[in-house]
CSV table of C-alpha atoms in Angstrom, one decimal:
chain,number,residue,atom,x,y,z
A,934,MET,CA,144.2,89.3,107.7
A,935,GLU,CA,146.7,89.4,110.1
A,936,VAL,CA,146.1,90.1,113.7
A,937,THR,CA,147.9,93.1,115.0
A,938,GLY,CA,148.6,94.8,118.4
A,939,GLY,CA,150.7,93.4,121.8
A,940,PHE,CA,152.6,94.8,124.2
A,941,ALA,CA,155.9,95.3,125.3
A,942,LEU,CA,157.4,94.1,128.5
A,943,SER,CA,160.6,95.0,129.9
A,944,VAL,CA,162.7,92.4,131.6
A,945,THR,CA,165.2,93.9,134.5
A,946,ASP,CA,166.2,90.6,135.9
A,947,PRO,CA,165.1,86.8,136.0
A,948,SER,CA,161.9,87.4,138.2
A,949,GLY,CA,160.7,89.2,135.0
A,950,ALA,CA,160.3,86.0,132.5
A,951,GLY,CA,157.2,85.1,135.1
A,952,ASP,CA,155.3,88.2,133.5
A,953,VAL,CA,156.2,87.6,130.3
A,954,ARG,CA,155.1,83.6,130.7
A,955,ARG,CA,151.8,84.5,132.3
A,956,ARG,CA,151.0,86.9,129.4
A,957,ALA,CA,151.8,85.0,126.5
A,958,ALA,CA,150.0,81.9,128.3
A,959,SER,CA,147.1,84.4,128.7
A,960,LEU,CA,147.1,85.5,124.6
A,961,ALA,CA,147.5,81.8,123.4
A,962,GLN,CA,144.6,80.8,125.7
A,963,ALA,CA,142.4,83.9,124.7
A,964,LEU,CA,143.3,83.1,121.1
A,965,GLY,CA,142.3,79.6,121.3
A,966,LEU,CA,145.2,77.6,121.0
A,967,ASP,CA,144.9,73.9,123.2
A,968,GLU,CA,147.1,73.1,126.0
A,969,THR,CA,150.0,71.2,124.0
A,970,ASP,CA,150.7,74.9,122.1
A,971,ALA,CA,149.5,76.7,124.4
A,972,GLY,CA,152.1,75.2,126.9
A,973,ARG,CA,154.6,75.8,124.4
A,974,ALA,CA,154.2,78.9,123.8
A,975,ALA,CA,154.6,79.7,127.4
A,976,LEU,CA,158.0,78.1,127.7
A,977,ALA,CA,159.2,79.9,124.5
A,978,ALA,CA,158.3,83.1,126.5
A,979,THR,CA,160.1,82.2,129.4
A,980,GLU,CA,162.7,81.1,127.4
A,981,ALA,CA,163.2,84.3,125.6
A,982,ALA,CA,162.7,86.3,128.9
A,983,THR,CA,165.3,84.4,130.6
A,984,ASN,CA,168.3,84.5,128.1
A,985,LEU,CA,167.1,88.5,128.1
A,986,ALA,CA,167.7,88.8,131.8
A,987,LYS,CA,170.6,86.6,131.8
A,988,HIS,CA,172.3,88.6,129.1
A,989,ALA,CA,171.3,91.8,128.4
A,990,PRO,CA,169.7,93.0,132.0
A,991,GLY,CA,167.7,96.4,131.8
A,992,VAL,CA,168.4,97.3,128.4
A,993,GLY,CA,165.8,94.8,126.3
A,994,VAL,CA,162.3,94.2,126.0
A,995,VAL,CA,160.1,91.1,124.9
A,996,ILE,CA,157.4,92.0,122.6
A,997,VAL,CA,154.1,89.8,122.9
A,998,ARG,CA,151.8,90.2,120.2
A,999,PRO,CA,149.2,88.0,118.6
A,1000,CYS,CA,149.9,86.4,114.5
A,1001,GLY,CA,147.8,85.1,112.0
A,1002,ARG,CA,148.0,83.1,108.6
A,1003,GLY,CA,144.9,82.5,107.0
A,1004,ALA,CA,142.7,80.9,109.3
A,1005,ALA,CA,145.6,79.6,111.9
A,1006,ARG,CA,146.2,82.2,115.0
A,1007,GLY,CA,149.6,82.2,117.1
A,1008,VAL,CA,151.9,83.9,119.3
A,1009,GLU,CA,154.9,85.7,118.4
A,1010,LEU,CA,158.0,87.0,120.6
A,1011,LEU,CA,160.3,89.3,120.3
A,1012,ALA,CA,163.2,89.9,122.4
A,1013,VAL,CA,164.8,92.9,121.5
A,1014,ASP,CA,167.8,94.5,123.3
A,1015,ARG,CA,170.6,97.2,123.6
A,1016,GLY,CA,173.2,94.4,124.7
A,1017,GLN,CA,176.3,93.5,123.5
A,1018,GLY,CA,175.6,91.3,120.9
A,1019,MET,CA,176.7,88.2,119.4
A,1020,ARG,CA,179.8,87.1,117.1
A,1021,ASN,CA,178.3,83.8,116.4
A,1022,VAL,CA,175.0,83.2,116.2
A,1023,GLU,CA,175.4,79.6,115.1
A,1024,GLN,CA,177.6,79.2,118.4
A,1025,CYS,CA,175.5,80.9,120.9
A,1026,LEU,CA,173.0,78.3,119.3
A,1027,ALA,CA,174.6,75.5,120.1
A,1028,ASP,CA,173.6,73.5,123.4
A,1029,GLY,CA,176.3,73.9,125.9
A,1030,PHE,CA,177.6,77.4,124.6
A,1031,SER,CA,177.0,80.0,127.3
A,1032,THR,CA,179.0,83.2,128.0
A,1033,ALA,CA,176.8,84.0,131.4
A,1034,GLY,CA,177.5,81.0,133.3
A,1035,SER,CA,174.5,78.9,132.7
A,1036,PRO,CA,173.9,75.3,131.4
A,1037,GLY,CA,173.7,77.3,127.6
A,1038,THR,CA,170.8,75.7,126.3
A,1039,GLY,CA,168.1,78.9,126.3
A,1040,LEU,CA,168.9,79.9,122.7
A,1041,GLY,CA,168.6,76.2,121.2
A,1042,ALA,CA,165.5,75.3,123.6
A,1043,LEU,CA,163.4,78.3,122.1
A,1044,SER,CA,164.6,77.5,118.2
A,1045,ARG,CA,163.2,73.8,119.1
A,1046,VAL,CA,159.6,74.3,120.9
A,1047,SER,CA,159.1,77.4,118.1
A,1048,ASP,CA,157.5,76.6,115.0
A,1049,GLU,CA,159.3,79.6,113.5
A,1050,PHE,CA,162.4,81.2,115.2
A,1051,ASP,CA,165.2,84.1,113.6
A,1052,VAL,CA,168.0,85.7,115.2
A,1053,PHE,CA,169.9,89.2,113.9
A,1054,SER,CA,172.5,90.3,116.2
A,1055,THR,CA,175.5,93.2,115.8
A,1056,PRO,CA,178.3,92.8,118.5
A,1057,GLY,CA,178.4,96.1,120.3
A,1058,LYS,CA,174.3,96.7,119.0
A,1059,GLY,CA,172.2,93.9,120.4
A,1060,THR,CA,170.1,91.4,119.6
A,1061,ILE,CA,166.6,90.6,118.4
A,1062,VAL,CA,165.4,87.1,118.7
A,1063,LEU,CA,161.8,85.9,116.9
A,1064,ALA,CA,160.3,83.2,118.2
A,1065,ARG,CA,156.6,82.3,116.8
A,1066,VAL,CA,154.2,79.1,118.2
A,1067,TRP,CA,151.3,78.8,116.0
A,1068,GLY,CA,148.0,76.4,117.1
A,1069,GLY,CA,147.7,73.4,115.5
A,1070,GLU,CA,149.4,73.5,111.5
A,1071,PRO,CA,149.9,76.8,110.2
A,1072,GLY,CA,150.7,75.3,106.9
A,1073,ALA,CA,153.5,77.4,104.7
A,1074,PRO,CA,152.4,80.8,103.6
A,1075,ASP,CA,150.5,81.2,100.6
A,1076,THR,CA,151.4,84.7,100.0
A,1077,ALA,CA,154.2,86.3,97.7
A,1078,VAL,CA,154.7,89.2,100.2
A,1079,SER,CA,155.8,88.4,103.6
A,1080,VAL,CA,155.1,91.3,106.2
A,1081,GLY,CA,155.8,92.1,109.7
A,1082,GLY,CA,155.1,94.7,112.5
A,1083,VAL,CA,155.8,96.1,115.8
A,1084,SER,CA,153.3,98.4,117.3
A,1085,VAL,CA,154.2,99.6,120.9
A,1086,ALA,CA,152.6,102.1,123.1
A,1087,LYS,CA,154.0,105.2,124.5
A,1088,PRO,CA,156.1,104.7,127.9
A,1089,GLY,CA,153.6,105.1,130.7
A,1090,GLN,CA,150.4,103.6,128.7
A,1091,THR,CA,149.0,100.8,128.8
A,1092,VAL,CA,147.2,100.9,125.4
A,1093,CYS,CA,148.9,101.7,121.7
A,1094,GLY,CA,147.3,104.3,119.7
A,1095,ASP,CA,148.6,103.1,117.1
A,1096,HIS,CA,147.6,99.9,114.8
A,1097,TRP,CA,148.3,98.4,111.5
A,1098,SER,CA,147.1,96.0,109.6
A,1099,VAL,CA,147.5,93.8,106.4
A,1100,ALA,CA,145.7,91.7,103.7
A,1101,HIS,CA,146.5,89.3,101.2
A,1102,SER,CA,145.1,88.6,98.2
A,1103,GLY,CA,147.6,86.2,95.7
A,1104,ARG,CA,150.4,88.7,94.1
A,1105,ARG,CA,148.7,91.7,95.6
A,1106,CYS,CA,149.2,92.8,98.7
A,1107,MET,CA,147.7,95.7,101.1
A,1108,LEU,CA,149.4,97.5,104.1
A,1109,VAL,CA,147.7,100.3,106.3
A,1110,CYS,CA,149.4,102.2,109.5
A,1111,ALA,CA,147.4,104.2,111.5
A,1112,ASP,CA,148.3,106.6,113.9
A,1113,GLY,CA,145.4,107.9,116.2
A,1114,LEU,CA,146.3,112.0,117.0
A,1115,GLY,CA,148.0,111.9,120.7
A,1116,HIS,CA,148.3,108.9,122.4
A,1117,GLY,CA,146.2,106.5,124.9
A,1118,PRO,CA,142.6,105.2,124.7
A,1119,ASP,CA,141.2,107.9,122.5
A,1120,ALA,CA,144.1,107.3,120.3
A,1121,ALA,CA,143.4,103.7,120.1
A,1122,VAL,CA,140.0,104.0,119.3
A,1123,ALA,CA,140.8,106.5,116.2
A,1124,ALA,CA,143.6,104.1,115.0
A,1125,GLN,CA,141.7,100.9,115.3
A,1126,GLY,CA,138.6,102.4,113.2
A,1127,ALA,CA,140.5,103.1,110.7
A,1128,THR,CA,141.8,99.5,110.3
A,1129,ARG,CA,139.2,98.3,110.8
A,1130,ALA,CA,137.3,100.0,107.5
A,1131,PHE,CA,140.4,99.0,106.0
A,1132,ASP,CA,139.6,95.3,106.9
A,1133,GLU,CA,136.6,95.3,105.4
A,1134,HIS,CA,137.4,96.7,102.3
A,1135,SER,CA,141.3,95.9,101.8
A,1136,ALA,CA,140.0,94.7,97.7
A,1137,GLU,CA,139.7,98.5,96.9
A,1138,ALA,CA,142.2,101.3,96.1
A,1139,PRO,CA,144.4,103.1,98.2
A,1140,GLU,CA,142.7,106.6,98.0
A,1141,ARG,CA,139.5,104.6,98.6
A,1142,LEU,CA,140.3,103.3,101.6
A,1143,LEU,CA,141.3,106.4,103.0
A,1144,GLU,CA,137.6,108.0,101.9
A,1145,ARG,CA,136.2,104.8,103.6
A,1146,MET,CA,138.0,105.5,106.9
A,1147,HIS,CA,137.9,109.6,106.8
A,1148,GLY,CA,134.3,108.3,107.3
A,1149,ALA,CA,134.2,105.8,109.2
A,1150,ILE,CA,136.3,107.6,112.3
A,1151,ARG,CA,134.8,110.9,112.1
A,1152,HIS,CA,133.3,110.7,115.5
A,1153,THR,CA,136.8,110.2,117.1
A,1154,ARG,CA,139.5,112.3,117.2
A,1155,GLY,CA,141.2,111.7,114.0
A,1156,ALA,CA,144.0,109.8,113.0
A,1157,ALA,CA,147.6,110.1,110.3
A,1158,VAL,CA,146.8,107.0,108.1
A,1159,SER,CA,148.8,105.6,105.2
A,1160,VAL,CA,147.9,102.6,102.6
A,1161,ALA,CA,149.7,101.0,100.5
A,1162,GLU,CA,149.1,98.5,97.6
A,1163,ILE,CA,151.7,96.2,96.5
A,1164,ALA,CA,151.3,95.0,92.9
A,1165,LEU,CA,153.7,92.2,92.0
A,1166,ASP,CA,152.3,91.4,88.7
A,1167,ALA,CA,152.2,95.2,88.0
A,1168,GLY,CA,155.6,95.8,89.5
A,1169,VAL,CA,154.4,98.7,91.5
A,1170,VAL,CA,153.4,99.7,94.7
A,1171,ARG,CA,150.9,102.2,95.0
A,1172,TYR,CA,151.0,104.7,98.0
A,1173,ALA,CA,148.4,107.4,99.5
A,1174,GLY,CA,148.9,108.6,102.7
A,1175,VAL,CA,147.2,111.5,105.0
A,1176,GLY,CA,149.6,113.2,108.1
A,1177,ASN,CA,152.7,112.0,109.3
A,1178,VAL,CA,152.7,108.3,108.9
A,1179,SER,CA,156.1,107.6,106.5
A,1180,ALA,CA,156.9,105.4,104.2
A,1181,THR,CA,160.0,104.3,102.2
A,1182,LEU,CA,161.2,102.3,99.4
A,1183,TRP,CA,164.4,100.8,100.0
A,1184,THR,CA,166.5,99.0,97.7
A,1185,PRO,CA,170.5,98.6,98.8
A,1186,GLY,CA,172.3,101.7,98.0
A,1187,GLN,CA,168.8,103.9,97.7
A,1188,SER,CA,165.8,104.6,99.8
A,1189,ARG,CA,163.1,106.5,98.2
A,1190,THR,CA,160.3,108.6,100.6
A,1191,LEU,CA,156.9,108.5,99.3
A,1192,VAL,CA,154.3,111.2,99.0
A,1193,THR,CA,152.4,111.8,102.2
A,1194,HIS,CA,149.2,114.4,102.0
A,1195,ALA,CA,148.5,116.9,104.7
A,1196,GLY,CA,145.5,116.9,106.9
A,1197,ILE,CA,144.0,114.5,109.7
A,1198,VAL,CA,141.7,111.6,108.6
A,1199,GLY,CA,138.6,111.8,110.5
A,1200,SER,CA,138.6,115.8,110.6
A,1201,GLU,CA,140.2,117.7,107.7
A,1202,MET,CA,141.3,115.5,104.5
A,1203,ARG,CA,141.5,117.1,101.0
A,1204,LYS,CA,140.9,114.4,97.9
A,1205,VAL,CA,143.6,112.2,98.4
A,1206,GLN,CA,145.5,110.8,95.3
A,1207,ALA,CA,147.6,107.5,95.2
A,1208,PHE,CA,150.8,107.6,93.7
A,1209,GLU,CA,152.6,104.9,91.4
A,1210,THR,CA,156.2,104.0,92.1
A,1211,ALA,CA,157.7,101.2,90.5
A,1212,LEU,CA,159.4,97.9,91.8
A,1213,PRO,CA,163.0,97.8,92.4
A,1214,ASN,CA,164.7,94.6,92.5
A,1215,PRO,CA,165.2,93.7,95.2
A,1216,TRP,CA,163.1,95.9,97.8
A,1217,VAL,CA,162.0,96.4,101.2
A,1218,LEU,CA,158.9,98.8,102.3
A,1219,VAL,CA,159.0,100.4,105.2
A,1220,MET,CA,156.4,102.4,106.9
A,1221,HIS,CA,156.2,103.8,110.6
A,1222,SER,CA,154.4,106.5,112.7
A,1223,ASP,CA,155.9,109.6,114.1
A,1224,GLY,CA,157.3,107.7,117.2
A,1225,ILE,CA,160.1,106.5,114.8
A,1226,SER,CA,162.8,108.8,113.3
A,1227,GLY,CA,162.8,108.7,110.0
A,1228,ARG,CA,166.9,108.9,109.8
A,1229,TRP,CA,167.3,105.1,109.0
A,1230,SER,CA,169.2,102.9,106.6
A,1231,LEU,CA,169.2,99.7,106.2
A,1232,ASP,CA,172.0,99.7,104.5
A,1233,ALA,CA,173.9,100.3,107.9
A,1234,TYR,CA,172.6,97.0,108.8
A,1235,PRO,CA,174.6,94.3,106.3
A,1236,GLY,CA,172.3,91.1,105.9
A,1237,LEU,CA,169.4,92.2,107.7
A,1238,ALA,CA,167.2,92.7,104.6
A,1239,ARG,CA,167.6,88.6,104.1
A,1240,ARG,CA,165.5,88.5,107.7
A,1241,ASP,CA,161.9,87.8,108.7
A,1242,PRO,CA,160.3,91.1,108.3
A,1243,ALA,CA,159.2,91.4,112.2
A,1244,VAL,CA,162.7,91.3,112.5
A,1245,ILE,CA,163.6,94.2,110.7
A,1246,ALA,CA,160.8,96.0,112.3
A,1247,ALA,CA,162.2,95.6,115.4
A,1248,VAL,CA,165.7,96.7,114.8
A,1249,LEU,CA,164.4,99.8,113.5
A,1250,TYR,CA,162.4,100.4,116.9
A,1251,ARG,CA,165.4,99.7,118.7
A,1252,ASP,CA,167.5,102.2,117.1
A,1253,PHE,CA,164.9,104.8,115.8
A,1254,CYS,CA,162.3,104.8,118.6
A,1255,ARG,CA,162.3,108.5,119.8
A,1256,GLY,CA,160.5,107.3,123.3
A,1257,SER,CA,158.1,110.1,123.5
A,1258,ASP,CA,155.3,108.9,121.9
A,1259,ASP,CA,153.4,105.3,120.2
A,1260,ALA,CA,156.0,103.5,117.8
A,1261,THR,CA,154.6,101.3,115.0
A,1262,VAL,CA,157.0,99.7,112.1
A,1263,VAL,CA,155.4,97.6,109.5
A,1264,VAL,CA,157.8,96.1,107.2
A,1265,ALA,CA,157.1,94.2,103.8
A,1266,ARG,CA,159.4,92.6,101.4
A,1267,GLU,CA,158.8,90.2,98.2
A,1268,VAL,CA,158.8,86.0,99.0
A,1269,GLY,CA,162.7,84.8,97.7
A,1270,ALA,CA,163.9,88.1,96.8
A,1271,TRP,CA,166.9,88.1,99.0
């Protein structure tokens, strides 16, 4: 199971790096990372936040969340900004290069201290920087589907009312995205109750999982929930959704919105049918809550589909977040298909 959740911290000036560092260090400790790995996570957080403060003050956030791979746990950092972007990413990664009058070691240092690192930047639109620090040795991914996501609370809220999760089994991958009605703690109880039921029964079909979630969260205010089963050997995605959590299957030049039923899981849900769609080659599956506008297309971002799914999710969050609700984006794509 993937570990989801996290929080976003605005960085308006260099002093904001201290808060990001403390949050990352606290998370690393809670996950059981040893002193060395927790120190690397804190250093990565400092570099990410400091770089944001220098190059995109007031127009970016650092999203800090736990991540998982099998039994391994780690800290994921996403620096997301709407700054000027980079014309030459490789040049900016080189030590000694700077556009802010600094020593020019920030991005290079961040890439070295991280176990996994990725950057996507568009001049005039901004930059996404991804860094993961693992506790111990996580090993190489043992799944054929790569998944990443962003889940951020509504501005002014301390708890996100959305939640997502993923379960891998060989060449089969299951995804869930849940949006608790409203926002705040009560919405979070509903969304997390739905994903908990998913985690406990992820071997089952999407429509059966929604039935289980419906029973599991009857005591809550309910949620909009979508479940996708990616079956690579069969070459299909099986999808079932209730409420306003959206799913789109994208391939270059074409997007297909997957069908979702009306209703509320945990409150008003009729019999659910799963729909099967053939996977194009290549493909990207995007699921998101209604805190994200559906007016996006990956065609507008050349090269983005090849990046880490968490980076893809961060770009869509940055450019299409409505700002008036919790916002979650979950992205999946086949490993090695791009």
